[in-house]
PDB file of C-alpha atoms in Angstrom:
ATOM      1  CA  MET A 130      78.263 -19.835 -10.552  1.00  0.00           C
ATOM      2  CA  LYS A 131      76.567 -20.662  -7.298  1.00  0.00           C
ATOM      3  CA  LEU A 132      78.101 -23.281  -5.026  1.00  0.00           C
ATOM      4  CA  LYS A 133      76.028 -25.375  -2.659  1.00  0.00           C
ATOM      5  CA  ARG A 134      76.311 -24.328   0.958  1.00  0.00           C
ATOM      6  CA  SER A 135      77.086 -27.940   1.817  1.00  0.00           C
ATOM      7  CA  LEU A 136      80.463 -27.499   0.079  1.00  0.00           C
ATOM      8  CA  GLU A 137      81.731 -25.312   2.929  1.00  0.00           C
ATOM      9  CA  GLU A 138      80.272 -27.742   5.449  1.00  0.00           C
ATOM     10  CA  ALA A 139      81.990 -30.684   3.746  1.00  0.00           C
ATOM     11  CA  VAL A 140      85.338 -28.883   3.938  1.00  0.00           C
ATOM     12  CA  CYS A 141      84.802 -28.212   7.642  1.00  0.00           C
ATOM     13  CA  ILE A 142      83.841 -31.852   8.240  1.00  0.00           C
ATOM     14  CA  LEU A 143      87.143 -32.915   6.703  1.00  0.00           C
ATOM     15  CA  LEU A 144      89.052 -30.415   8.817  1.00  0.00           C
ATOM     16  CA  ILE A 145      87.355 -31.754  11.960  1.00  0.00           C
ATOM     17  CA  LEU A 146      88.333 -35.295  10.983  1.00  0.00           C
ATOM     18  CA  ALA A 147      91.889 -34.168  10.218  1.00  0.00           C
ATOM     19  CA  LYS A 148      92.219 -32.675  13.696  1.00  0.00           C
ATOM     20  CA  GLU A 149      91.167 -35.955  15.333  1.00  0.00           C
ATOM     21  CA  GLU A 150      94.079 -37.512  17.191  1.00  0.00           C
ATOM     22  CA  GLY A 151      95.139 -41.067  16.415  1.00  0.00           C
ATOM     23  CA  ASP A 152      92.928 -43.480  14.545  1.00  0.00           C
ATOM     24  CA  ASN A 153      89.693 -42.530  16.285  1.00  0.00           C
ATOM     25  CA  ALA A 154      86.455 -42.447  14.355  1.00  0.00           C
ATOM     26  CA  VAL A 155      84.222 -39.427  14.898  1.00  0.00           C
ATOM     27  CA  LYS A 156      80.468 -39.771  15.391  1.00  0.00           C
ATOM     28  CA  SER A 157      78.170 -37.762  13.148  1.00  0.00           C
ATOM     29  CA  TYR A 158      76.256 -36.260  16.082  1.00  0.00           C
ATOM     30  CA  TRP A 159      79.510 -34.804  17.450  1.00  0.00           C
ATOM     31  CA  ILE A 160      80.357 -33.257  14.056  1.00  0.00           C
ATOM     32  CA  SER A 161      76.841 -31.825  13.758  1.00  0.00           C
ATOM     33  CA  GLN A 162      77.189 -30.243  17.203  1.00  0.00           C
ATOM     34  CA  GLN A 163      80.554 -28.729  16.230  1.00  0.00           C
ATOM     35  CA  LEU A 164      79.097 -27.196  13.066  1.00  0.00           C
ATOM     36  CA  GLY A 165      75.694 -26.316  14.472  1.00  0.00           C
ATOM     37  CA  VAL A 166      73.753 -28.239  11.826  1.00  0.00           C
ATOM     38  CA  SER A 167      71.192 -31.009  12.146  1.00  0.00           C
ATOM     39  CA  ASP A 168      72.519 -34.554  12.315  1.00  0.00           C
ATOM     40  CA  SER A 169      70.194 -35.730   9.533  1.00  0.00           C
ATOM     41  CA  TYR A 170      71.385 -32.944   7.208  1.00  0.00           C
ATOM     42  CA  LEU A 171      75.003 -33.692   8.074  1.00  0.00           C
ATOM     43  CA  LYS A 172      74.537 -37.391   7.282  1.00  0.00           C
ATOM     44  CA  LYS A 173      73.599 -36.487   3.698  1.00  0.00           C
ATOM     45  CA  ILE A 174      76.907 -34.661   3.288  1.00  0.00           C
ATOM     46  CA  LEU A 175      78.826 -37.474   4.978  1.00  0.00           C
ATOM     47  CA  ARG A 176      77.239 -40.000   2.613  1.00  0.00           C
ATOM     48  CA  LYS A 177      78.415 -38.032  -0.422  1.00  0.00           C
ATOM     49  CA  LEU A 178      81.941 -37.901   1.001  1.00  0.00           C
ATOM     50  CA  VAL A 179      81.893 -41.661   1.672  1.00  0.00           C
ATOM     51  CA  LEU A 180      80.572 -42.470  -1.818  1.00  0.00           C
ATOM     52  CA  ASN A 181      83.397 -40.403  -3.321  1.00  0.00           C
ATOM     53  CA  ASP A 182      86.088 -42.125  -1.201  1.00  0.00           C
ATOM     54  CA  VAL A 183      87.027 -38.962   0.675  1.00  0.00           C
ATOM     55  CA  ILE A 184      86.073 -40.433   4.064  1.00  0.00           C
ATOM     56  CA  THR A 185      85.293 -43.892   5.415  1.00  0.00           C
ATOM     57  CA  SER A 186      82.471 -44.993   7.649  1.00  0.00           C
ATOM     58  CA  THR A 187      82.189 -47.824  10.140  1.00  0.00           C
ATOM     59  CA  SER A 188      78.979 -48.740  11.908  1.00  0.00           C
ATOM     60  CA  SER A 189      80.007 -50.376  15.148  1.00  0.00           C
ATOM     61  CA  LYS A 190      79.923 -49.186  18.742  1.00  0.00           C
ATOM     62  CA  GLY A 191      83.304 -47.517  18.248  1.00  0.00           C
ATOM     63  CA  GLY A 192      82.458 -46.568  14.676  1.00  0.00           C
ATOM     64  CA  GLY A 193      82.046 -43.259  12.992  1.00  0.00           C
ATOM     65  CA  PHE A 194      83.844 -41.366  10.265  1.00  0.00           C
ATOM     66  CA  LYS A 195      87.528 -41.039   9.352  1.00  0.00           C
ATOM     67  CA  LEU A 196      89.486 -39.560   6.480  1.00  0.00           C
ATOM     68  CA  ALA A 197      90.023 -42.091   3.713  1.00  0.00           C
ATOM     69  CA  ARG A 198      93.575 -40.805   3.245  1.00  0.00           C
ATOM     70  CA  PRO A 199      95.845 -38.211   4.835  1.00  0.00           C
ATOM     71  CA  ILE A 200      94.576 -34.628   4.692  1.00  0.00           C
ATOM     72  CA  GLU A 201      97.694 -33.715   2.668  1.00  0.00           C
ATOM     73  CA  SER A 202      96.423 -35.846  -0.211  1.00  0.00           C
ATOM     74  CA  ILE A 203      92.850 -34.548  -0.232  1.00  0.00           C
ATOM     75  CA  TYR A 204      92.333 -31.648  -2.605  1.00  0.00           C
ATOM     76  CA  MET A 205      89.528 -29.135  -2.928  1.00  0.00           C
ATOM     77  CA  ILE A 206      88.543 -30.750  -6.218  1.00  0.00           C
ATOM     78  CA  ASP A 207      87.792 -33.990  -4.331  1.00  0.00           C
ATOM     79  CA  VAL A 208      85.356 -32.160  -2.085  1.00  0.00           C
ATOM     80  CA  TYR A 209      83.899 -30.145  -4.949  1.00  0.00           C
ATOM     81  CA  TYR A 210      83.135 -33.238  -7.029  1.00  0.00           C
ATOM     82  CA  ALA A 211      81.726 -35.091  -4.013  1.00  0.00           C
ATOM     83  CA  ILE A 212      79.256 -32.300  -3.278  1.00  0.00           C
ATOM     84  CA  GLU A 213      78.645 -30.590  -6.616  1.00  0.00           C
ATOM     85  CA  GLY A 214      79.043 -33.603  -8.910  1.00  0.00           C
ATOM     86  CA  ASN A 215      81.089 -33.983 -12.068  1.00  0.00           C
ATOM     87  CA  ASN A 216      78.708 -32.268 -14.465  1.00  0.00           C
ATOM     88  CA  SER A 217      79.665 -28.978 -16.032  1.00  0.00           C
ATOM     89  CA  CYS A 218      78.084 -25.901 -14.518  1.00  0.00           C
ATOM     90  CA  VAL A 219      77.967 -24.343 -17.996  1.00  0.00           C
ATOM     91  CA  GLN A 220      74.447 -24.851 -19.321  1.00  0.00           C
ATOM     92  CA  LEU A 221      73.732 -22.387 -22.104  1.00  0.00           C
ATOM     93  CA  ARG A 222      70.364 -22.249 -23.842  1.00  0.00           C
ATOM     94  CA  ASP A 223      71.529 -20.605 -27.070  1.00  0.00           C
ATOM     95  CA  LEU A 224      69.407 -17.521 -26.420  1.00  0.00           C
ATOM     96  CA  ALA A 225      71.450 -15.529 -28.920  1.00  0.00           C
ATOM     97  CA  ASN A 226      69.224 -17.167 -31.540  1.00  0.00           C
ATOM     98  CA  HIS A 227      66.431 -14.906 -30.235  1.00  0.00           C
ATOM     99  CA  VAL A 228      68.603 -11.797 -30.466  1.00  0.00           C
ATOM    100  CA  PHE A 229      70.115 -12.055 -33.950  1.00  0.00           C
ATOM    101  CA  SER A 230      68.216 -12.608 -37.171  1.00  0.00           C
ATOM    102  CA  SER A 231      71.292 -14.110 -38.761  1.00  0.00           C
ATOM    103  CA  SER A 232      71.887 -17.686 -37.649  1.00  0.00           C
ATOM    104  CA  ASN A 233      75.625 -17.185 -38.316  1.00  0.00           C
ATOM    105  CA  ALA A 234      75.780 -14.203 -35.958  1.00  0.00           C
ATOM    106  CA  ALA A 235      73.834 -16.079 -33.299  1.00  0.00           C
ATOM    107  CA  GLN A 236      76.078 -19.127 -33.649  1.00  0.00           C
ATOM    108  CA  THR A 237      79.191 -16.938 -33.307  1.00  0.00           C
ATOM    109  CA  VAL A 238      77.858 -15.438 -30.073  1.00  0.00           C
ATOM    110  CA  ASN A 239      76.820 -18.848 -28.750  1.00  0.00           C
ATOM    111  CA  ASP A 240      80.202 -20.388 -29.610  1.00  0.00           C
ATOM    112  CA  ASN A 241      82.183 -17.500 -28.094  1.00  0.00           C
ATOM    113  CA  MET A 242      80.113 -17.483 -24.921  1.00  0.00           C
ATOM    114  CA  SER A 243      80.385 -21.245 -24.577  1.00  0.00           C
ATOM    115  CA  GLU A 244      84.154 -21.137 -25.065  1.00  0.00           C
ATOM    116  CA  LEU A 245      84.579 -18.341 -22.510  1.00  0.00           C
ATOM    117  CA  PHE A 246      82.495 -20.067 -19.833  1.00  0.00           C
ATOM    118  CA  ASN A 247      84.044 -23.487 -20.459  1.00  0.00           C
ATOM    119  CA  GLU A 248      87.573 -22.060 -20.226  1.00  0.00           C
ATOM    120  CA  SER A 249      86.631 -20.202 -17.038  1.00  0.00           C
ATOM    121  CA  GLU A 250      85.166 -23.340 -15.513  1.00  0.00           C
ATOM    122  CA  GLN A 251      88.269 -25.334 -16.432  1.00  0.00           C
ATOM    123  CA  SER A 252      90.489 -22.689 -14.845  1.00  0.00           C
ATOM    124  CA  PHE A 253      88.395 -22.851 -11.666  1.00  0.00           C
ATOM    125  CA  LEU A 254      88.600 -26.671 -11.564  1.00  0.00           C
ATOM    126  CA  ASN A 255      92.357 -26.596 -12.172  1.00  0.00           C
ATOM    127  CA  GLN A 256      92.766 -24.236  -9.246  1.00  0.00           C
ATOM    128  CA  LEU A 257      90.773 -26.585  -6.994  1.00  0.00           C
ATOM    129  CA  ALA A 258      92.776 -29.568  -8.239  1.00  0.00           C
ATOM    130  CA  ASN A 259      96.008 -27.888  -7.155  1.00  0.00           C
ATOM    131  CA  TYR A 260      94.811 -26.797  -3.706  1.00  0.00           C
ATOM    132  CA  PRO A 261      95.313 -29.360  -0.922  1.00  0.00           C
ATOM    133  CA  LEU A 262      92.929 -29.040   2.015  1.00  0.00           C
ATOM    134  CA  VAL A 263      95.845 -28.936   4.428  1.00  0.00           C
ATOM    135  CA  LYS A 264      96.729 -25.515   2.970  1.00  0.00           C
ATOM    136  CA  LEU A 265      93.566 -24.092   4.539  1.00  0.00           C
ATOM    137  CA  MET A 266      95.075 -24.691   7.970  1.00  0.00           C
ATOM    138  CA  GLN A 267      98.441 -23.039   7.244  1.00  0.00           C
TER     139      GLN A 267
END
């Protein structure tokens, strides 16, 4: 499994917003300077976080970005789904059909491999679902 590099950046964006004192919105250019990434690239990540209700955005003179809810109630799964999407990462092509002449043997391999990867993915997602972002700062 390969995670998008923007996943780490999204987590750091949320940690920056969590550190912000009071009810102040944070401008994207300031976040991009903190992380050392381009503002246009950062805005793509911010948009995904807004669309998934992890952060809010206001576009006024005092506008910017804020957490949509307290950092204690944002979990790694929220960030993962915002950046990676909700689709399964398990995408098998049933290549065992090219290895075994027996369709039953190939199907057994395909089924076992699919079950293993799906269970592993579910375990990974469960771990993310039980890991609040605030724990990263403790």
